[in-house]
Amino acid sequence: MTLSERKCPICRKPRVAEHAPFCSKRCRDRDLLQWLDDGYALPGQPHDPEDFAGEAKNNPQDD
């Protein structure tokens, strides 16, 4: 399957190499906004934000 045969995941129009895997800057930006607004999520167990705060305090790389 070539780049032109695959569709934009947002609007289903043909992809454009400049904006791959999207068809335009608009679709690329819409996808980024979905990620930033927590519209997408990776599967896995939810984490307690306090767990991350403790890890940051005990990070040996900061020494």
XYZ file of N, CA, C and O in Angstrom:
252
model
N 0.843 -1.172 0.000
C 0.000 0.000 0.000
C 0.892 1.240 0.000
O 1.760 1.392 0.847
N 0.697 2.151 -0.918
C 1.524 3.352 -1.004
C 0.944 4.464 -0.146
O -0.192 4.383 0.329
N 1.726 5.512 0.029
C 1.307 6.636 0.849
C 0.005 7.237 0.334
O -0.885 7.580 1.107
N -0.150 7.349 -0.984
C -1.354 7.965 -1.549
C -2.586 7.081 -1.396
O -3.706 7.576 -1.441
N -2.406 5.770 -1.218
C -3.553 4.870 -1.056
C -4.108 4.909 0.362
O -5.274 4.628 0.570
N -3.259 5.228 1.323
C -3.699 5.265 2.710
C -4.434 6.568 2.974
O -4.126 7.597 2.406
N -5.387 6.519 3.886
C -6.232 7.672 4.165
C -5.804 8.387 5.441
O -5.227 7.796 6.344
N -6.139 9.650 5.507
C -5.910 10.452 6.700
C -6.758 9.868 7.831
O -7.947 9.592 7.641
N -6.180 9.640 9.014
C -6.948 9.044 10.105
C -8.021 9.977 10.683
O -8.917 9.526 11.380
N -7.971 11.247 10.356
C -8.950 12.201 10.883
C -10.149 12.345 9.940
O -11.286 12.181 10.347
N -9.886 12.648 8.662
C -10.992 12.947 7.740
C -11.152 11.927 6.615
O -12.089 12.026 5.829
N -10.224 10.973 6.523
C -10.267 9.897 5.524
C -9.952 10.351 4.098
O -10.137 9.612 3.153
N -9.451 11.567 3.901
C -9.002 12.020 2.581
C -7.636 11.405 2.305
O -6.966 10.932 3.226
N -7.164 11.409 1.057
C -5.829 10.872 0.759
C -4.739 11.636 1.514
O -4.819 12.847 1.676
N -3.723 10.910 1.960
C -2.604 11.512 2.687
C -1.745 12.355 1.767
O -1.688 12.131 0.563
N -1.041 13.321 2.364
C -0.078 14.160 1.658
C 1.260 13.954 2.351
O 1.344 14.016 3.580
N 2.310 13.717 1.591
C 3.619 13.400 2.164
C 4.100 14.477 3.130
O 4.687 14.178 4.165
N 3.850 15.725 2.836
C 4.293 16.834 3.684
C 3.693 16.758 5.091
O 4.318 17.180 6.064
N 2.483 16.210 5.206
C 1.783 16.165 6.493
C 1.544 14.734 6.979
O 0.743 14.525 7.881
N 2.211 13.767 6.394
C 1.978 12.356 6.713
C 2.041 12.121 8.218
O 2.882 12.705 8.898
N 1.145 11.344 8.747
C 0.155 10.514 8.064
C -1.181 11.213 7.811
O -2.206 10.566 7.611
N -1.186 12.537 7.832
C -2.427 13.290 7.648
C -2.482 13.903 6.250
O -1.522 13.840 5.499
N -3.616 14.533 5.941
C -3.775 15.139 4.621
C -3.451 16.623 4.632
O -3.210 17.207 3.582
N -3.459 17.238 5.807
C -3.249 18.680 5.884
C -2.761 19.078 7.270
O -2.816 18.289 8.215
N -2.324 20.320 7.385
C -1.909 20.856 8.673
C -3.100 20.873 9.630
O -2.961 20.632 10.822
N -4.274 21.161 9.117
C -5.477 21.212 9.955
C -5.721 19.864 10.627
O -5.947 19.803 11.840
N -5.672 18.773 9.876
C -5.895 17.448 10.460
C -4.767 17.078 11.419
O -5.004 16.481 12.469
N -3.544 17.450 11.076
C -2.405 17.190 11.964
C -2.606 17.914 13.296
O -2.412 17.343 14.369
N -3.048 19.173 13.243
C -3.276 19.953 14.455
C -4.472 19.427 15.254
O -4.456 19.443 16.488
N -5.499 18.959 14.568
C -6.652 18.370 15.276
C -6.237 17.134 16.055
O -6.680 16.921 17.186
N -5.358 16.326 15.468
C -4.879 15.131 16.150
C -4.047 15.508 17.375
O -4.209 14.920 18.450
N -3.176 16.494 17.240
C -2.372 16.944 18.370
C -3.270 17.453 19.493
O -3.054 17.140 20.668
N -4.304 18.194 19.149
C -5.231 18.702 20.153
C -5.935 17.564 20.885
O -6.144 17.639 22.102
N -6.267 16.498 20.165
C -6.878 15.324 20.809
C -5.950 14.762 21.877
O -6.383 14.420 22.968
N -4.652 14.644 21.566
C -3.687 14.132 22.543
C -3.564 15.073 23.730
O -3.535 14.648 24.884
N -3.470 16.367 23.462
C -3.283 17.343 24.535
C -4.504 17.469 25.441
O -4.366 17.794 26.620
N -5.690 17.230 24.899
C -6.928 17.313 25.683
C -7.340 15.976 26.279
O -8.470 15.815 26.715
N -6.413 14.996 26.282
C -6.687 13.653 26.798
C -7.819 12.953 26.051
O -8.546 12.149 26.615
N -7.967 13.277 24.759
C -8.963 12.606 23.940
C -8.522 11.199 23.558
O -9.341 10.347 23.242
N -7.221 10.956 23.587
C -6.661 9.638 23.326
C -6.029 9.150 24.621
O -5.581 9.944 25.448
N -5.971 7.858 24.775
C -5.313 7.302 25.953
C -4.655 5.985 25.576
O -5.172 5.237 24.749
N -3.528 5.719 26.188
C -2.851 4.445 25.999
C -3.411 3.454 27.008
O -3.680 3.827 28.154
N -3.595 2.194 26.606
C -4.150 1.227 27.540
C -3.192 0.940 28.692
O -1.973 0.947 28.520
N -3.754 0.709 29.834
C -2.937 0.381 31.001
C -3.665 0.758 32.272
O -4.729 1.377 32.255
N -3.063 0.393 33.360
C -3.638 0.694 34.661
C -3.491 2.190 34.953
O -2.446 2.772 34.687
N -4.526 2.821 35.516
C -4.388 4.229 35.899
C -3.371 4.365 37.039
O -3.244 3.470 37.875
N -2.649 5.457 37.048
C -1.637 5.702 38.067
C -2.074 6.835 38.978
O -2.723 7.780 38.548
N -1.682 6.741 40.217
C -1.944 7.787 41.191
C -0.905 8.885 40.990
O 0.300 8.614 41.033
N -1.318 10.137 40.765
C -0.344 11.220 40.552
C 0.648 11.371 41.704
O 1.767 11.810 41.512
N 0.260 10.980 42.905
C 1.166 11.073 44.045
C 2.350 10.122 43.893
O 3.428 10.386 44.420
N 2.166 9.011 43.184
C 3.270 8.079 42.942
C 4.387 8.757 42.151
O 5.565 8.547 42.399
N 4.006 9.591 41.185
C 4.998 10.285 40.367
C 5.716 11.362 41.166
O 6.886 11.615 40.963
N 5.026 12.002 42.085
C 5.653 13.033 42.911
C 6.753 12.408 43.770
O 7.830 12.985 43.944
N 6.511 11.220 44.320
C 7.508 10.533 45.126
C 8.705 10.103 44.301
O 9.843 10.161 44.758
N 8.474 9.684 43.067
C 9.572 9.273 42.183
C 10.458 10.461 41.837
O 11.671 10.337 41.760
N 9.859 11.615 41.649
C 10.638 12.799 41.286
C 11.560 13.215 42.429
O 12.681 13.671 42.207
N 11.127 13.054 43.661
C 11.942 13.430 44.815
C 13.108 12.461 45.027
O 14.146 12.831 45.529
N 12.925 11.202 44.633
C 13.929 10.170 44.872
C 14.693 9.783 43.611
O 15.221 8.695 43.525
N 14.799 10.669 42.651
C 15.455 10.375 41.380
C 16.972 10.487 41.542
O 17.501 11.571 41.776
N 17.720 9.368 41.410
C 19.178 9.416 41.577
C 19.886 10.230 40.491
O 21.007 10.650 40.678
N 19.242 10.472 39.376
C 19.857 11.256 38.300
C 19.978 12.726 38.694
O 20.758 13.466 38.114
N 19.187 13.174 39.655
C 19.219 14.567 40.081
C 20.380 14.879 41.018
O 20.648 16.018 41.327
N 21.069 13.850 41.517
C 22.168 14.058 42.474
C 23.415 14.568 41.812
O 23.774 14.414 40.747
